[in-house]
Coordinates of C-alpha atoms and ligand atoms in Angstrom, one line a residue:
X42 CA 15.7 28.2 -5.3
X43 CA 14.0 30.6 -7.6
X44 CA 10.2 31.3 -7.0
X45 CA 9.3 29.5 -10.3
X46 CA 11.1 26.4 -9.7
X47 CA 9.0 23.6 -10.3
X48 CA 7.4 21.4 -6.9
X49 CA 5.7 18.2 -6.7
X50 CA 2.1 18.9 -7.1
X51 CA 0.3 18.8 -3.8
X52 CA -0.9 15.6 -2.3
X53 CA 2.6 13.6 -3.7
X54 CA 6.0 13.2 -1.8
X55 CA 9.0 11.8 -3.1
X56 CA 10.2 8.6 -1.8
X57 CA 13.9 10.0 -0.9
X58 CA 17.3 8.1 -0.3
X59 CA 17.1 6.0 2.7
X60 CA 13.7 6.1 2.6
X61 CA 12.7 3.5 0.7
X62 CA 14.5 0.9 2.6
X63 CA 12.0 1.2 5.2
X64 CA 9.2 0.4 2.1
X65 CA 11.9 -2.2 1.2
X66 CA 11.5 -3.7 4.4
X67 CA 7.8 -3.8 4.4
X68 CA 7.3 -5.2 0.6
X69 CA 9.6 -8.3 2.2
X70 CA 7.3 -9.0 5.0
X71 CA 4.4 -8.5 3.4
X72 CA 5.5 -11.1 0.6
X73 CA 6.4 -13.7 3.2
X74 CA 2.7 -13.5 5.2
X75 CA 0.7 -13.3 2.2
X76 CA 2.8 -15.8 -0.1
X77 CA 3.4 -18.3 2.5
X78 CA -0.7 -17.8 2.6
X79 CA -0.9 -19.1 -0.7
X80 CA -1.2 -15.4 -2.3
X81 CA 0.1 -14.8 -5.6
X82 CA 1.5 -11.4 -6.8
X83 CA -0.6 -9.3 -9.4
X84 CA -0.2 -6.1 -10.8
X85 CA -2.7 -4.2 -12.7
X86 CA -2.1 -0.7 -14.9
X87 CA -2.0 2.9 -13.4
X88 CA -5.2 3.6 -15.4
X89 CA -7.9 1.6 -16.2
X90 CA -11.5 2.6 -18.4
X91 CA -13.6 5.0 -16.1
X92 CA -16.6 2.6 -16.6
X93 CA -14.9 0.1 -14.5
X94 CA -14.7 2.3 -11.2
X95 CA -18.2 4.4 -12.1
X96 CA -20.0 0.7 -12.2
X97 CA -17.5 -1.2 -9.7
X98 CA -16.9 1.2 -7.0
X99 CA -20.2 2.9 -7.0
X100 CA -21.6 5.9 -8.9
X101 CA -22.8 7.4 -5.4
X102 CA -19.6 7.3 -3.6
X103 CA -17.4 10.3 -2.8
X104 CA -14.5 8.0 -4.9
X105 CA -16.4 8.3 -7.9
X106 CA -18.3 11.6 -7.5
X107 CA -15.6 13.7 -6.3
X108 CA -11.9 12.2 -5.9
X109 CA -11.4 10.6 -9.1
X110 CA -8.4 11.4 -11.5
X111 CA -10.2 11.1 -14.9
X112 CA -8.5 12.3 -18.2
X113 CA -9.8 11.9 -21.7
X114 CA -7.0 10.2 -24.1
X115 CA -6.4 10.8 -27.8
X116 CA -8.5 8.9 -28.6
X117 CA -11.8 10.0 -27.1
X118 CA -12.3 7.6 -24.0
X119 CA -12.5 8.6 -20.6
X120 CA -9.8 6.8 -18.3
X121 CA -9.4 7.1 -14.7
X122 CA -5.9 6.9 -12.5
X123 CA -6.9 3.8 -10.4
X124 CA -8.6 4.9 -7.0
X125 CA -8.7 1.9 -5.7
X126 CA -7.2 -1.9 -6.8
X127 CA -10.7 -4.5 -5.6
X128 CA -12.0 -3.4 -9.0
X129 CA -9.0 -3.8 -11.7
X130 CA -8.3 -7.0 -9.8
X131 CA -11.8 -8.6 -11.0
X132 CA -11.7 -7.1 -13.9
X133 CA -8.1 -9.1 -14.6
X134 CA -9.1 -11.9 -13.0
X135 CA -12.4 -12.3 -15.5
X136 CA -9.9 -11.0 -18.5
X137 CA -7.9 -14.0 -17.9
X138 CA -9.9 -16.6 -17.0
X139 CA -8.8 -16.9 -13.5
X140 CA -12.5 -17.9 -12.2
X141 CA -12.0 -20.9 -14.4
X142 CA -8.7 -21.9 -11.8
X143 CA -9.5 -23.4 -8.4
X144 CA -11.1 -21.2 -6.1
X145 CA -10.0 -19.6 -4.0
X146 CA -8.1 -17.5 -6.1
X147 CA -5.8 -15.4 -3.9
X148 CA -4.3 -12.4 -5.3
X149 CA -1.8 -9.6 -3.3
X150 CA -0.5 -6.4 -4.8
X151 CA 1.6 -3.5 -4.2
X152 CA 0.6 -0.6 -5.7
X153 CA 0.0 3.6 -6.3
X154 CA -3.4 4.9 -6.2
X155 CA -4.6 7.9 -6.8
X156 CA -7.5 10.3 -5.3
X157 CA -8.4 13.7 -4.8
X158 CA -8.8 14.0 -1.5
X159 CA -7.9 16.9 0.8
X160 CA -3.9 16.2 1.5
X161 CA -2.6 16.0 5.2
X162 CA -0.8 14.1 6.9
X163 CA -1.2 10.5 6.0
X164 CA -3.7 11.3 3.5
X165 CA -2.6 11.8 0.0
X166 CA -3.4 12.2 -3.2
X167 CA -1.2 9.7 -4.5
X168 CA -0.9 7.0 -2.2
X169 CA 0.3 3.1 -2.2
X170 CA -1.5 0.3 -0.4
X171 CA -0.8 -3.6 -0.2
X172 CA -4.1 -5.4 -1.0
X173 CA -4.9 -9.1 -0.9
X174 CA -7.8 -10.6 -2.7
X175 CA -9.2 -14.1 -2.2
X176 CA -11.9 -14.7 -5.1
X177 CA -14.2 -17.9 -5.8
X178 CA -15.2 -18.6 -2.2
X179 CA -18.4 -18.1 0.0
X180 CA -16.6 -19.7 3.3
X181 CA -16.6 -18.2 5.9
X182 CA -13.0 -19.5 6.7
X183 CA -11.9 -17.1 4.0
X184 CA -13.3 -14.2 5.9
X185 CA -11.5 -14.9 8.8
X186 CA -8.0 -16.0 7.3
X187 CA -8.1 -12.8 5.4
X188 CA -8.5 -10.8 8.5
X189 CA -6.4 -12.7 10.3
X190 CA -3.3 -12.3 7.7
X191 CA -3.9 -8.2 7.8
X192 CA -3.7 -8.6 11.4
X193 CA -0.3 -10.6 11.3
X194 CA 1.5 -8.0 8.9
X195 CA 0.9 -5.0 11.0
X196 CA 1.5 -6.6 14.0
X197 CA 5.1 -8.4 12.5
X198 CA 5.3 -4.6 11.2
X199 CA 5.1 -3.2 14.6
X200 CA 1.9 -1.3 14.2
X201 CA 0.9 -0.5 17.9
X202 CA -2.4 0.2 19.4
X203 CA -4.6 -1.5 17.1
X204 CA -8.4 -1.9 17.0
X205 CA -10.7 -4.4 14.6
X206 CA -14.0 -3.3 14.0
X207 CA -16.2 -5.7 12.3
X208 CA -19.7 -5.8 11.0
X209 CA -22.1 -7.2 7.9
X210 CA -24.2 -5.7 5.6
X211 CA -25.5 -8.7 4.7
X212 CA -26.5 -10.2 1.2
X213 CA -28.8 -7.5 -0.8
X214 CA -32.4 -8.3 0.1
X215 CA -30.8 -7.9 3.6
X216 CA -29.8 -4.2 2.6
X217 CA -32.5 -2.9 0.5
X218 CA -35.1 -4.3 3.3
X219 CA -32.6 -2.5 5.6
X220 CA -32.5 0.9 3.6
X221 CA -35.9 0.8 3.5
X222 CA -36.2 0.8 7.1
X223 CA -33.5 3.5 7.1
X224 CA -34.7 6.1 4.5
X225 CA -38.0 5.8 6.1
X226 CA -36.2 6.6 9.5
X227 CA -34.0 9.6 7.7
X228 CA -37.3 10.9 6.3
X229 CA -38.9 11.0 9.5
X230 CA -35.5 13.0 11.0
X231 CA -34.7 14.9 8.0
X232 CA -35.7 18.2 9.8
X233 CA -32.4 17.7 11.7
X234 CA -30.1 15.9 9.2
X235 CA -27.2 18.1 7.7
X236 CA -28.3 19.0 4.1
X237 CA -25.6 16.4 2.3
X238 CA -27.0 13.7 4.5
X239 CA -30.7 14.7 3.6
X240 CA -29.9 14.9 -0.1
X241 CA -28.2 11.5 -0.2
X242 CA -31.1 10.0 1.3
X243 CA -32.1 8.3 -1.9
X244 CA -28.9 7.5 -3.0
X245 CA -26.7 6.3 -0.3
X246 CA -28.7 6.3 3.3
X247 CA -26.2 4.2 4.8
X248 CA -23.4 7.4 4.7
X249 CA -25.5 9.0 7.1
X250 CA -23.5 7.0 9.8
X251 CA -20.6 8.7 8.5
X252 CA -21.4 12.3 9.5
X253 CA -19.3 14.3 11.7
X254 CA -22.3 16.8 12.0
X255 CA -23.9 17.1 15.6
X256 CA -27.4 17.1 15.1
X257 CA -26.9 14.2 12.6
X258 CA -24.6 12.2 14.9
X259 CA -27.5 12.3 17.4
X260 CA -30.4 11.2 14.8
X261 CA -28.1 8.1 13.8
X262 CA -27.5 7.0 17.8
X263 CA -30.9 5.5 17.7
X264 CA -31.6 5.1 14.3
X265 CA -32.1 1.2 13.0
X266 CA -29.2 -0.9 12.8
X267 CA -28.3 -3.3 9.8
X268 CA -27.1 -6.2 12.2
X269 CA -30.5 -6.2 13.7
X270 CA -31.9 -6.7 10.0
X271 CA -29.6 -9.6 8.8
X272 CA -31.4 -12.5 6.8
X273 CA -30.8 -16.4 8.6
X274 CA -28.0 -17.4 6.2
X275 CA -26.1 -14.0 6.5
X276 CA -26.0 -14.1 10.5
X277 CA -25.1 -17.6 10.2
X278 CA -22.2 -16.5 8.0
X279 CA -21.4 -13.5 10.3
X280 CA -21.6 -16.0 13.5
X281 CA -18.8 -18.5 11.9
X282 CA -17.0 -15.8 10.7
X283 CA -16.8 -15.0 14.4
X284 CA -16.1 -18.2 15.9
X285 CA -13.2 -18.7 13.9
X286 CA -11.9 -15.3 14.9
X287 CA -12.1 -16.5 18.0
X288 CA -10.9 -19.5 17.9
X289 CA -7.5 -17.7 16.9
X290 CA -7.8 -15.2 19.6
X291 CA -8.0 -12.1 17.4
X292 CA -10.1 -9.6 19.4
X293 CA -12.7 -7.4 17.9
X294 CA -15.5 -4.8 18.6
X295 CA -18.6 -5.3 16.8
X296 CA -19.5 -1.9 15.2
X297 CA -22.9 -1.9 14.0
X298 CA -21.8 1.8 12.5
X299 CA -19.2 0.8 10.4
X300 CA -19.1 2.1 6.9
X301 CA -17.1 1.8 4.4
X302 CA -16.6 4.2 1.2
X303 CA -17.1 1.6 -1.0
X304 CA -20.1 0.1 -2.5
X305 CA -19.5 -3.2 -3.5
X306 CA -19.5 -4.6 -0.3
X307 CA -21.6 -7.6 0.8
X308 CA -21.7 -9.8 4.6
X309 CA -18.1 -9.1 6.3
X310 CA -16.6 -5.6 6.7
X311 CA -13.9 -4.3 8.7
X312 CA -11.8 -2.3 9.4
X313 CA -8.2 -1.6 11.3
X314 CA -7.6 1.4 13.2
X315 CA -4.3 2.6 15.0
X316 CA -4.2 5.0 18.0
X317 CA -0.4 5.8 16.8
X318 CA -1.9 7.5 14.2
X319 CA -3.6 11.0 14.1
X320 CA -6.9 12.2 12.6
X321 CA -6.4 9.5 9.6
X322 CA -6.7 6.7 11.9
X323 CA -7.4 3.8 9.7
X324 CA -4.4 1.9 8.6
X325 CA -6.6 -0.9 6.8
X326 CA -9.8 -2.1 5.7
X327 CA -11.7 -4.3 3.5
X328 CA -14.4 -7.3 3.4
X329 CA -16.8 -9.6 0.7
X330 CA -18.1 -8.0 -2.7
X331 CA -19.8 -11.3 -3.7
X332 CA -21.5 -9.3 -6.0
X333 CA -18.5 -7.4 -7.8
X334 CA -17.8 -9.7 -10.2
X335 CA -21.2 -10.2 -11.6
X336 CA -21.6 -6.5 -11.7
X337 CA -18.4 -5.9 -14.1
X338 CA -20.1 -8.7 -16.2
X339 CA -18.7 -12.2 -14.8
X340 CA -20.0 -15.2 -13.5
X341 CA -21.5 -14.8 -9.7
X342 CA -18.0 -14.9 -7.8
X343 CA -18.0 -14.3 -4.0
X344 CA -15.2 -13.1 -3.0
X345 CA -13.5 -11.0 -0.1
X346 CA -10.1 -8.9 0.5
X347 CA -8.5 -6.0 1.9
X348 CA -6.2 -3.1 1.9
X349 CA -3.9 -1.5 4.1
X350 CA -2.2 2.2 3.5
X351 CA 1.8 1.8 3.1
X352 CA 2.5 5.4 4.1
X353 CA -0.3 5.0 7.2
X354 CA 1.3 1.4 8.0
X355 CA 5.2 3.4 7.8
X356 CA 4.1 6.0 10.4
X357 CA 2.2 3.8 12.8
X358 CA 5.0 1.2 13.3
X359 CA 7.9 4.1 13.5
X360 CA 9.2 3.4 10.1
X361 CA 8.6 6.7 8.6
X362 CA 11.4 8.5 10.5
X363 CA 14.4 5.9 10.3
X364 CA 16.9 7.3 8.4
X365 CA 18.6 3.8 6.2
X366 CA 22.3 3.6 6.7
X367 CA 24.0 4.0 3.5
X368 CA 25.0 1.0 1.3
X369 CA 28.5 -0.5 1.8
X370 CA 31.3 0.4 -0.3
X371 CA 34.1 -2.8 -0.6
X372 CA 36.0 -0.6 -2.6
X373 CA 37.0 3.0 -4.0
X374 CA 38.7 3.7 -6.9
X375 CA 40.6 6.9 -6.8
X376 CA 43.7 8.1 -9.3
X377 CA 46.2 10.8 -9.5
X378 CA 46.4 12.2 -12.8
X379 CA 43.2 12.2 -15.4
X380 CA 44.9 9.8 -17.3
X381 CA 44.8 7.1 -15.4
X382 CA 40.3 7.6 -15.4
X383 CA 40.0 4.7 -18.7
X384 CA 42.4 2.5 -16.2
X385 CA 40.1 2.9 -13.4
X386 CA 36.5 2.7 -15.0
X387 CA 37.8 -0.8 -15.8
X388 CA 39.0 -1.3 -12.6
X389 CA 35.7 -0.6 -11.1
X390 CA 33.9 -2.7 -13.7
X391 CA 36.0 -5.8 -12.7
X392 CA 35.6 -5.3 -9.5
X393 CA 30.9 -5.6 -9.9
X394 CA 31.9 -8.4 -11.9
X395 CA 33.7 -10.2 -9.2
X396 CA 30.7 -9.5 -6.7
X397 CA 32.0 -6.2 -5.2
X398 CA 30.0 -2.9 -4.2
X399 CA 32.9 -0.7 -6.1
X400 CA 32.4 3.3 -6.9
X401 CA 35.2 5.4 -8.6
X402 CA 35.6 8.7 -8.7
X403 CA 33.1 10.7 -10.7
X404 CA 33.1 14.6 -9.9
X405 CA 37.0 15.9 -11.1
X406 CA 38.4 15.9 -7.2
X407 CA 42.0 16.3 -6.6
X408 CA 43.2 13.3 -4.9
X409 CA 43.7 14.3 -1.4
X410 CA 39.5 15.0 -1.5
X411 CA 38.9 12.0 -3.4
X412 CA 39.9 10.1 -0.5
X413 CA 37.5 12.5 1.8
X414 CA 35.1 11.7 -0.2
X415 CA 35.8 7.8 -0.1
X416 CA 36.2 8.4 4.1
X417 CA 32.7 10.2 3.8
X418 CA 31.4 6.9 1.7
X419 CA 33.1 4.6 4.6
X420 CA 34.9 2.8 1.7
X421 CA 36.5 -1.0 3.4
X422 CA 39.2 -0.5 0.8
X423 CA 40.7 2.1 -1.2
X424 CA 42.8 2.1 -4.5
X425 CA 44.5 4.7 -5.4
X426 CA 45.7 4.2 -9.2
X427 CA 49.5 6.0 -10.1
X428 CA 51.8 5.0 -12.7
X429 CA 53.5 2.4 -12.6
X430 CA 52.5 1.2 -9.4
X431 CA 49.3 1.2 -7.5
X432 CA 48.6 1.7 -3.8
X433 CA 45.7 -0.6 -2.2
X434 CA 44.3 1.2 1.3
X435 CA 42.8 -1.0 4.0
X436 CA 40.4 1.8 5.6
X437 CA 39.8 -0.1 8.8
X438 CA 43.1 -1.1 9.7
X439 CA 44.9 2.3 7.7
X440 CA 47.7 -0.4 6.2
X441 CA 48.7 0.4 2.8
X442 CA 50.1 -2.0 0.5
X443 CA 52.0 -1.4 -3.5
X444 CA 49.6 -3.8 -5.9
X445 CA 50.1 -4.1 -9.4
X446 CA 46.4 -2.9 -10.6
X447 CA 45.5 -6.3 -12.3
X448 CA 45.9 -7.8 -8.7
X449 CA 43.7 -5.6 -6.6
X450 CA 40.3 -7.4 -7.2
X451 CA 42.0 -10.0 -5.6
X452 CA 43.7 -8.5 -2.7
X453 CA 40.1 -7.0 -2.4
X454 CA 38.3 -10.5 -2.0
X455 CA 41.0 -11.8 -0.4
X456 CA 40.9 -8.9 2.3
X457 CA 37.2 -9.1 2.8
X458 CA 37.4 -13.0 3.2
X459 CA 40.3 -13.1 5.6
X460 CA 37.8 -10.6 7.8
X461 CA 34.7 -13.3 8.3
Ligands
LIG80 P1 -10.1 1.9 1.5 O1 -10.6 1.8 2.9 O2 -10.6 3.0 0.6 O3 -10.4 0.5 0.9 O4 -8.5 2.0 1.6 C1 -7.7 1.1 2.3 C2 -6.6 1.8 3.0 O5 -5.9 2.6 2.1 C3 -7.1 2.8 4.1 O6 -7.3 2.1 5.3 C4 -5.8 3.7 4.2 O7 -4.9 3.1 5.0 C5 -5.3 3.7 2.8 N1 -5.8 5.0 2.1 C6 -6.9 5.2 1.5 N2 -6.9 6.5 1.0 C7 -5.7 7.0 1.3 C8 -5.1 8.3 1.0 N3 -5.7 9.3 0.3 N4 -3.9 8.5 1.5 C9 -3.2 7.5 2.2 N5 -3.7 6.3 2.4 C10 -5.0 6.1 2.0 C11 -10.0 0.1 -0.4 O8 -9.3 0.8 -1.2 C12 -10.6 -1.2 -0.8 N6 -10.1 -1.5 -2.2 C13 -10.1 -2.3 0.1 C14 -10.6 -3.7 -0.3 C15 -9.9 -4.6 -0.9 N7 -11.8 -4.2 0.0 C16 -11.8 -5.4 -0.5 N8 -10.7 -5.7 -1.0

């Protein structure tokens, strides 16, 4: 390859052949759980305005601050490459009048989204994730079956060694009580905090948690916890949303820790980790914004959802590695003179018609490597075209028969039929 050959751009990979059967696989499952669920399919565009993420996501966040794709169009406004899909999914479901449909509406999608993160392995800079969103409800059943639901796919997947943390934050007079309580704490310990935890202090206290830095890690071990702080109806919530956990034997670990990158969260979070994964542990995550719709201008709509990484879920469960094995071949069409390539092209054309995976020749091969190449494709049947008479090759068996070339279709189905 020469030096200046063009590469993906780093972050990306290419979904190659016999790889996506493995994706294939997962889209099917993952439409079965979530559909026979009562979830219905959505998609949303690639790119959506910038406002919606800056005022959805949270103008604090690391999403928005740093990892954003933002471009300005031809026309002068600022669009973003989706980071995320909670956000364009209320943002369809207001532009189409969905809260006006019985709640709870339940939305899934598959999708790519894009951030600028630092690329490793399982973290990229385009990435896809299944989501499912359940919007219109406060119950706390709702919590729990979407939970429940993640849980079921990555287990049917054959995701190993998973853990369920699980917290609230609460409604937010809860959290602003709490941050109170927390900056106050910070302040106090700010001689010891690393300097992007102190300067975030009056912007996002609650990231503090998420610091890998020593001295920091040590200040938030004792420092006050939200679950402590939780108003009467949002530990009532939080208790329910337990019990019916329970009560379908999904275990958990409270984590009074857990944070999530996200702002618009309200009451349930969680998160999924796997062992079978490396540094980029979490495979899934999600919980209520029951304030997300108001904030992008809607009616008050609680709601709560989640979102599991495709590429994290592929190398948990194993999937990432298996090669697919490549698609049957009922039939080859090869010829012996160049001539006879109008007679086979129609041949092979039939042949889809009549429900057959047919391929012809296509690269110019004498004949003896056109049937190589139909060995190489593990062809069931190959016909080799002469004038006036054509030969029809059962691969499996090696028997080789004269058809007229009007009659091999036939021979073909018959052959195939005869077999089951
Ligand atoms: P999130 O935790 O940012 O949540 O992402 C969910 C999952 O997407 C992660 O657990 C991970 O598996 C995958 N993921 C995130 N970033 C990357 C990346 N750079 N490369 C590969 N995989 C990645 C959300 O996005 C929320 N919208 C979830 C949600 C839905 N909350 C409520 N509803």
């Amino acid at each position: 390859m020469s030096p200046d050959t063009i590469k993906a751009p780093r972050g990306t990979y290419d979904v190659l052949p016999g790889q996506s059967v493995a994706r294939a696989a997962l889209e099917a499952r993952a439409r079965a759980i979530l559909e026979g669920a009562g979830y219905e399919r959505i998609e949303t565009p690639a790119f959506e305005h910038t406002d919606l993420f800056a005022r959805g996501v949270g103008a604090s966040t690391d999403i928005v601050q740093k990892e954003m794709y933002t471009l300005t169009d031809g026309s002068g406004r600022s669009l973003t490459l989706r980071p995320e899909g909670t956000a364009p999914v209320c943002r369809a479901y207001l532009e189409h009048g969905m809260h006006k449909r019985p709640a709870p509406v339940k939305l899934w999608y598959l999708s790519s989204f894009f951030r600028y993160e630092r690329a490793q392995a399982g973290r990229y800079r385009q990435f896809w994730q299944i989501g499912a969103e359940a919007l219109g409800s406060d119950d706390p059943a709702v919590d729990a079956e979407s939970i429940v639901l993640l849980c079921t796919l990555l287990a049917e997947l054959g995701v190993g060694d998973v853990r369920l943390r699980l917290a609230s934050l609460g409604d937010a007079d809860s959290r602003s009580e709490y941050r109170e309580r927390l900056q106050d704490y910070l302040q106090t310990h700010s001689d010891r905090l690393a300097p992007e935890v102190r300067d975030r202090i009056g912007a996002n206290p609650l990231r503090a948690f998420d610091s890998q830095h020593e001295a920091t890690r040590a200040v938030m071990a004792d420092a006050p916890r939200l679950l402590d702080c939780l108003s009467a109806p949002d530990a009532e919530h939080f208790a329910a949303v337990r019990e019916l956990l329970d009560a379908a034997e999904v275990r958990y670990e409270i984590d009074s820790t857990l944070v999530r990158g996200l702002d618009y969260y309200t009451r349930t979070v969680f998160e999924l980790t796997s062992d079978a994964l490396g540094a980029q542990s979490g495979v899934g995550g999600g919980g209520r914004y029951d304030r997300l719709v108001e904030v992008l201008g809607g009616p008050q709509t609680p709601a709560m959802g989640w979102a599991a990484g495709i590429e994290r879920i592929l190398i948990a469960s194993g999937a990432a590695d298996q090669q697919a094995p490549a698609a049957a071949v009922d039939l080859f069409v090869a010829f012996t003179e160049p001539h006879l390539r109008a007679r086979a092209f129609a041949l092979v054309q039939l042949a889809r018609s009549a429900g057959l995976a047919a391929q012809m020749e296509l690269a110019g091969r004498a004949l003896k490597r056109q049937l190589g190449h139909a060995d190489r494709l593990k062809a069931r049947y190959v016909a080799i075209l002469d004038d006036p008479q054509s030969v029809l090759k059962d691969m499996q068996s090696g028997r080789q028969e004269d058809v007229a070339s009007d009659a091999i279709v036939h021979a073909v189905l018959r052959g195939l039929r005869d077999m089951v």
